[in-house]
Amino acid sequence: MRRFVIKGNICYSKSINELCITENGYVVCEDGICAGVYKELPECYGIFPFYDYTNHIIIPGFTDLHVHAPQYPFRGLGMDLELIGWLNTHTFAEEAKYSDIEYARKSYDIFVEDLVNSATTRACIFGTIHTQATTLLMEKLESSGIKAYVGKVNMDRNSPLYLQEKSAGQAFEDTEKWITRSLNYENVKPILTPRFIPTCSDGLMEKLSILQKKYHLPVQSHLSENTGEIKWVKELCPDTSFYGEAYSKYGMFGNEYPAIMAHCVHSGGDETSLMKKQNVFIAHCPESNTNLSSGIAPVRAYLELGIKTGLGSDIAAGSSLSIFKAMAMAIQCSKLRWRLQDQSLAPLGISEAFYMATKGGGEFFGKAGSFEEGYEFDAVIIDDSTIKHPQKLNARERLERLVYLAEDKNIVAKFVNGKKLFEKTAHS
Amino acid sequence: MRRFVIKGNICYSKSINELCITENGYVVCEDGICAGVYKELPECYGIFPFYDYTNHIIIPGFTDLHVHAPQYPFRGLGMDLELIGWLNTHTFAEEAKYSDIEYARKSYDIFVEDLVNSATTRACIFGTIHTQATTLLMEKLESSGIKAYVGKVNMDRNSPLYLQEKSAGQAFEDTEKWITRSLNYENVKPILTPRFIPTCSDGLMEKLSILQKKYHLPVQSHLSENTGEIKWVKELCPDTSFYGEAYSKYGMFGNEYPAIMAHCVHSGGDETSLMKKQNVFIAHCPESNTNLSSGIAPVRAYLELGIKTGLGSDIAAGSSLSIFKAMAMAIQCSKLRWRLQDQSLAPLGISEAFYMATKGGGEFFGKAGSFEEGYEFDAVIIDDSTIKHPQKLNARERLERLVYLAEDKNIVAKFVNGKKLFEKTAHS
């Protein structure tokens, strides 16, 4: 039936500046859809099944707008290089292992288990070039109940032969086979995933563009992460005036088909305008941009322009799947950017960070990431009693503290689209 | 007896560039002192009691070189201001509560319990101006087995009347009483703690200088954290040419009596030279400096100059007691400083961060923070099996991962100066 009432301290965003909190409130799920938040429960819902989480913090699930599942094994490792060196030294070697389906099974079991136990309910995920391993990942996610877009990665140049598609034609064939196999899941959907311009030939981009139109697929990729990368793209695409154009000229930069571009640390005015105009989603990945010494994206500017912006863990350039951690890093990096680079953009606060983590990124999935009426009902139940304190705290303060201090053990139950994924008994 | 052998993956620093790792090795404790690390156990130690932590990572305990115990209740809260506004809005109001000994008891119980469960074995701790509450904190730490320097805070100007000593004379009297009561603990020692120059009158500094000489006490304070603060000190002390001189002229800047100065984000050349010359310890607090938008200290420069440098959690401007987190933030902030501010200082790596967390800060306690022969035997036993992976990892990689991903649940046993503080049974 997927109809029930949850009681607790309900926290959700309406907009960048509106963080709504109802202490000891009720949030109602009807057929998997949110039927509103109430201070007093309307009589008509009195007959619904009832979950009493009175002392807990209740949030809509987080969306991880950019994460590489196959890189999960080396999270927290190899943090000594910038982007291109890091890809060549650590990343490609690890991703190549997914030609071995048994390795993929072991690794993706761990990834999906940890994702389920996190506060994330929805994610946009990169696989590898391997169709079999990517299908396996999708099957595991499908049964977990997490909602996800998953992409088989495309790349046919500037990468080691052991991790490269043989030709644009072969890539087209393999990718179409993978797409047609991926269309009938309930929770998981395919998303086109050209790795990034340096590893995708014009021929490949043309082929992907054909598949995009044929199957009406969204797309995810990387954009303007590192200054060396941007220079390289300029050399590779002399006919474009900025990096984003190299996607846009193949129709893979928003507009008709939704697009997520990760990073946008160094996007200039034209690129930013085009993202705004074509409704491109930005996946802000502050820990990744820090670990790879890429820089700090001007997130407040993006938010104030009304560009759709969410948060990404960017495993394994980011070390942690925790979107709480991404929120903390977004705030922290915005402060350092303000101090060291540009005092015209005020630092972010809890309100903006929580918005990006929930409704901002959730919008890629339609109406997701909020407890406003009509939104798909995702909820994460948080027991913060392990974070002890001698004084009284209100729900807003408890939420703020969680941004910095939440651990997976604090996540005690999770619902996605009205379906309960798990519920832990006390300190299980 | 305090003599035993531990088997496991032994990790410790000899210097900034020498991170030593012995996989499946042995480390020997004899009378509370480290008797060396061995690949094969020498026969003479065969009769010692034996702890088998074969699969675990073994590190010397961390030193938290700068932490405010009374601020622990609001860790992760009130992160929206710079230093002076933050002190006036959040900090002083919380610290004032410690005139109530019952509130202090509740709060310090939590602080000490969490400190014991962390990977920290030694700490330099600020209390409040209240002698009774500070003594209570010292008693709790003494029975916990943690080694600590604890300071009753001194402040007699530029702070609210409810959190200010009445006069320099009264401060002298109260502080001397507190010192004489604090001299006979085994694990805990008093340290002079003028809060920082803006809240300490010349008269107070003179009195503290008398106490320092009389009781041979070390000192801890704050230095060059925030640009507004530095400007203020210039106005308050027109006879000094840099901030550090305002301590130095009272003999409270190293040399005869050891001194810890927290932050040093904006120290100029003269200040840095004087710290080097007088063996001042720097407590680098990267999370705090980020959360209060203070900036990023040039830590590599300090390390290369040979200035004694350790890490501080700086609760509650830092949100977490975890020195693993301080290590990660030290590395991450050094990368952003390199990218945004000054490419002449290369980012820090695991080796430098681990050195600061262990031997660097440990030196304030004498021979502490290493498994080299003759060091006081502190050890933290880490079970990282919750951080799952499909591939093989060596001990160095596992240690690197822990910097980013360790949680308190991974700390399964702790020894300080040869005494076992706790040992958790599997997943307790």
mmCIF file of C-alpha atoms in Angstrom, chain A residues 256-427:
data_model
loop_
_atom_site.group_PDB
_atom_site.id
_atom_site.type_symbol
_atom_site.label_atom_id
_atom_site.label_comp_id
_atom_site.label_asym_id
_atom_site.label_seq_id
_atom_site.Cartn_x
_atom_site.Cartn_y
_atom_site.Cartn_z
ATOM 1 C CA GLU A 256 15.883 18.583 -24.590
ATOM 2 C CA TYR A 257 17.749 15.865 -22.695
ATOM 3 C CA PRO A 258 18.736 16.519 -19.093
ATOM 4 C CA ALA A 259 22.467 16.667 -18.401
ATOM 5 C CA ILE A 260 24.596 16.533 -15.258
ATOM 6 C CA MET A 261 28.018 18.121 -15.415
ATOM 7 C CA ALA A 262 30.276 17.344 -12.479
ATOM 8 C CA HIS A 263 32.626 19.966 -10.963
ATOM 9 C CA CYS A 264 32.387 23.262 -12.949
ATOM 10 C CA VAL A 265 35.222 24.620 -10.819
ATOM 11 C CA HIS A 266 36.614 26.889 -13.524
ATOM 12 C CA SER A 267 33.593 27.586 -15.757
ATOM 13 C CA GLY A 268 33.694 31.005 -17.370
ATOM 14 C CA GLY A 269 30.816 33.378 -18.075
ATOM 15 C CA ASP A 270 29.768 31.885 -21.420
ATOM 16 C CA GLU A 271 29.808 28.337 -20.094
ATOM 17 C CA THR A 272 27.827 29.368 -17.030
ATOM 18 C CA SER A 273 25.248 31.212 -19.158
ATOM 19 C CA LEU A 274 24.798 28.193 -21.382
ATOM 20 C CA MET A 275 24.312 25.908 -18.363
ATOM 21 C CA LYS A 276 21.674 28.293 -17.050
ATOM 22 C CA LYS A 277 19.968 28.620 -20.431
ATOM 23 C CA GLN A 278 19.902 24.871 -21.116
ATOM 24 C CA ASN A 279 19.024 23.753 -17.585
ATOM 25 C CA VAL A 280 22.206 21.767 -17.076
ATOM 26 C CA PHE A 281 22.551 20.288 -13.572
ATOM 27 C CA ILE A 282 25.820 20.998 -11.790
ATOM 28 C CA ALA A 283 27.141 18.280 -9.482
ATOM 29 C CA HIS A 284 29.251 20.144 -6.935
ATOM 30 C CA CYS A 285 31.902 17.800 -5.505
ATOM 31 C CA PRO A 286 33.841 19.813 -2.934
ATOM 32 C CA GLU A 287 35.865 17.004 -1.401
ATOM 33 C CA SER A 288 36.996 15.736 -4.778
ATOM 34 C CA ASN A 289 37.924 19.241 -5.936
ATOM 35 C CA THR A 290 39.977 19.590 -2.758
ATOM 36 C CA ASN A 291 41.676 16.190 -2.819
ATOM 37 C CA LEU A 292 42.776 16.603 -6.433
ATOM 38 C CA SER A 293 43.818 20.235 -5.808
ATOM 39 C CA SER A 294 41.393 21.334 -8.529
ATOM 40 C CA GLY A 295 40.085 24.421 -6.752
ATOM 41 C CA ILE A 296 36.726 25.548 -5.361
ATOM 42 C CA ALA A 297 33.638 26.032 -7.520
ATOM 43 C CA PRO A 298 31.708 29.335 -7.175
ATOM 44 C CA VAL A 299 28.605 27.551 -5.914
ATOM 45 C CA ARG A 300 26.832 30.559 -4.472
ATOM 46 C CA ALA A 301 27.009 32.213 -7.886
ATOM 47 C CA TYR A 302 25.432 29.139 -9.492
ATOM 48 C CA LEU A 303 22.673 29.000 -6.886
ATOM 49 C CA GLU A 304 21.914 32.715 -7.176
ATOM 50 C CA LEU A 305 21.714 32.448 -10.951
ATOM 51 C CA GLY A 306 19.139 29.715 -10.454
ATOM 52 C CA ILE A 307 21.307 27.015 -12.014
ATOM 53 C CA LYS A 308 20.225 23.567 -10.852
ATOM 54 C CA THR A 309 22.884 22.430 -8.419
ATOM 55 C CA GLY A 310 23.293 19.329 -6.269
ATOM 56 C CA LEU A 311 26.104 17.575 -4.415
ATOM 57 C CA GLY A 312 28.257 14.645 -5.445
ATOM 58 C CA SER A 313 30.496 12.427 -3.346
ATOM 59 C CA ASP A 314 32.638 11.778 -6.438
ATOM 60 C CA ILE A 315 34.072 8.570 -5.054
ATOM 61 C CA ALA A 316 37.073 7.968 -5.239
ATOM 62 C CA ALA A 317 38.429 11.479 -5.706
ATOM 63 C CA GLY A 318 36.072 12.071 -2.797
ATOM 64 C CA SER A 319 36.782 9.614 0.010
ATOM 65 C CA SER A 320 33.335 9.187 1.481
ATOM 66 C CA LEU A 321 29.856 8.249 0.275
ATOM 67 C CA SER A 322 28.421 10.481 2.994
ATOM 68 C CA ILE A 323 26.492 13.416 1.577
ATOM 69 C CA PHE A 324 26.568 14.895 5.093
ATOM 70 C CA LYS A 325 30.310 15.129 4.558
ATOM 71 C CA ALA A 326 29.757 16.693 1.128
ATOM 72 C CA MET A 327 27.524 19.306 2.785
ATOM 73 C CA ALA A 328 30.160 20.122 5.399
ATOM 74 C CA MET A 329 32.869 20.349 2.752
ATOM 75 C CA ALA A 330 30.664 22.564 0.551
ATOM 76 C CA ILE A 331 30.300 25.018 3.431
ATOM 77 C CA GLN A 332 33.941 24.781 4.443
ATOM 78 C CA CYS A 333 35.292 25.182 0.915
ATOM 79 C CA SER A 334 33.015 28.162 0.301
ATOM 80 C CA LYS A 335 34.564 29.841 3.351
ATOM 81 C CA LEU A 336 38.113 29.256 2.130
ATOM 82 C CA ARG A 337 37.127 30.490 -1.331
ATOM 83 C CA TRP A 338 35.720 33.634 0.287
ATOM 84 C CA ARG A 339 38.854 34.133 2.370
ATOM 85 C CA LEU A 340 41.480 33.286 -0.251
ATOM 86 C CA GLN A 341 39.962 33.961 -3.639
ATOM 87 C CA ASP A 342 36.873 36.136 -3.941
ATOM 88 C CA GLN A 343 35.073 38.089 -1.232
ATOM 89 C CA SER A 344 32.166 38.893 -3.557
ATOM 90 C CA LEU A 345 30.621 35.462 -2.879
ATOM 91 C CA ALA A 346 29.519 34.996 0.725
ATOM 92 C CA PRO A 347 30.159 31.564 2.270
ATOM 93 C CA LEU A 348 27.406 28.962 2.122
ATOM 94 C CA GLY A 349 25.441 27.980 5.221
ATOM 95 C CA ILE A 350 23.415 24.979 6.337
ATOM 96 C CA SER A 351 20.371 26.145 4.416
ATOM 97 C CA GLU A 352 22.084 26.180 1.017
ATOM 98 C CA ALA A 353 24.014 22.978 1.677
ATOM 99 C CA PHE A 354 20.906 21.083 2.799
ATOM 100 C CA TYR A 355 19.001 22.365 -0.217
ATOM 101 C CA MET A 356 21.667 21.096 -2.617
ATOM 102 C CA ALA A 357 21.865 17.715 -0.864
ATOM 103 C CA THR A 358 18.106 17.154 -1.022
ATOM 104 C CA LYS A 359 15.861 19.129 -3.362
ATOM 105 C CA GLY A 360 18.651 20.551 -5.523
ATOM 106 C CA GLY A 361 20.047 17.206 -6.617
ATOM 107 C CA GLY A 362 16.702 15.433 -6.185
ATOM 108 C CA GLU A 363 15.181 17.487 -8.995
ATOM 109 C CA PHE A 364 17.115 15.382 -11.494
ATOM 110 C CA PHE A 365 14.711 12.583 -10.502
ATOM 111 C CA GLY A 366 11.620 14.784 -10.910
ATOM 112 C CA LYS A 367 9.779 15.644 -7.699
ATOM 113 C CA ALA A 368 12.230 14.199 -5.201
ATOM 114 C CA GLY A 369 14.191 15.443 -2.222
ATOM 115 C CA SER A 370 11.511 17.306 -0.278
ATOM 116 C CA PHE A 371 8.530 16.655 1.987
ATOM 117 C CA GLU A 372 6.379 19.142 0.098
ATOM 118 C CA GLU A 373 3.086 17.699 -1.075
ATOM 119 C CA GLY A 374 3.319 15.690 -4.268
ATOM 120 C CA TYR A 375 6.979 14.738 -3.869
ATOM 121 C CA GLU A 376 8.016 11.098 -4.078
ATOM 122 C CA PHE A 377 8.266 9.942 -0.492
ATOM 123 C CA ASP A 378 11.889 9.367 0.457
ATOM 124 C CA ALA A 379 12.798 9.603 4.139
ATOM 125 C CA VAL A 380 15.862 8.915 6.259
ATOM 126 C CA ILE A 381 15.456 8.444 10.009
ATOM 127 C CA ILE A 382 18.401 9.618 12.070
ATOM 128 C CA ASP A 383 19.097 8.706 15.686
ATOM 129 C CA ASP A 384 21.603 11.299 16.896
ATOM 130 C CA SER A 385 21.608 10.148 20.526
ATOM 131 C CA THR A 386 25.225 8.964 20.192
ATOM 132 C CA ILE A 387 26.264 12.627 19.781
ATOM 133 C CA LYS A 388 25.878 13.507 23.435
ATOM 134 C CA HIS A 389 25.324 16.965 24.878
ATOM 135 C CA PRO A 390 24.538 18.436 28.301
ATOM 136 C CA GLN A 391 22.365 21.332 27.097
ATOM 137 C CA LYS A 392 19.016 21.516 25.294
ATOM 138 C CA LEU A 393 19.169 21.554 21.504
ATOM 139 C CA ASN A 394 16.367 22.231 19.069
ATOM 140 C CA ALA A 395 15.883 20.221 15.895
ATOM 141 C CA ARG A 396 17.605 22.791 13.705
ATOM 142 C CA GLU A 397 20.707 22.695 15.877
ATOM 143 C CA ARG A 398 20.659 18.894 15.871
ATOM 144 C CA LEU A 399 20.464 18.918 12.068
ATOM 145 C CA GLU A 400 23.364 21.377 11.826
ATOM 146 C CA ARG A 401 25.500 19.196 14.094
ATOM 147 C CA LEU A 402 24.752 16.136 11.960
ATOM 148 C CA VAL A 403 26.238 17.855 8.925
ATOM 149 C CA TYR A 404 29.611 17.726 10.659
ATOM 150 C CA LEU A 405 29.266 14.667 12.855
ATOM 151 C CA ALA A 406 26.819 12.118 11.380
ATOM 152 C CA GLU A 407 28.136 8.602 10.913
ATOM 153 C CA ASP A 408 26.367 5.737 9.188
ATOM 154 C CA LYS A 409 25.472 4.234 12.559
ATOM 155 C CA ASN A 410 23.137 7.210 13.093
ATOM 156 C CA ILE A 411 21.002 6.227 10.081
ATOM 157 C CA VAL A 412 18.421 3.873 11.582
ATOM 158 C CA ALA A 413 15.770 3.565 8.864
ATOM 159 C CA LYS A 414 15.299 4.520 5.236
ATOM 160 C CA PHE A 415 12.319 4.810 2.910
ATOM 161 C CA VAL A 416 12.457 5.325 -0.846
ATOM 162 C CA ASN A 417 9.347 6.248 -2.786
ATOM 163 C CA GLY A 418 7.291 4.959 0.136
ATOM 164 C CA LYS A 419 9.106 1.629 0.406
ATOM 165 C CA LYS A 420 11.045 0.800 3.558
ATOM 166 C CA LEU A 421 14.593 -0.282 2.670
ATOM 167 C CA PHE A 422 15.651 -1.139 6.203
ATOM 168 C CA GLU A 423 15.083 -0.428 9.841
ATOM 169 C CA LYS A 424 17.702 -1.107 12.480
ATOM 170 C CA THR A 425 16.710 -2.176 15.941
ATOM 171 C CA ALA A 426 18.362 -0.263 18.778
ATOM 172 C CA HIS A 427 22.162 -0.260 18.263
#
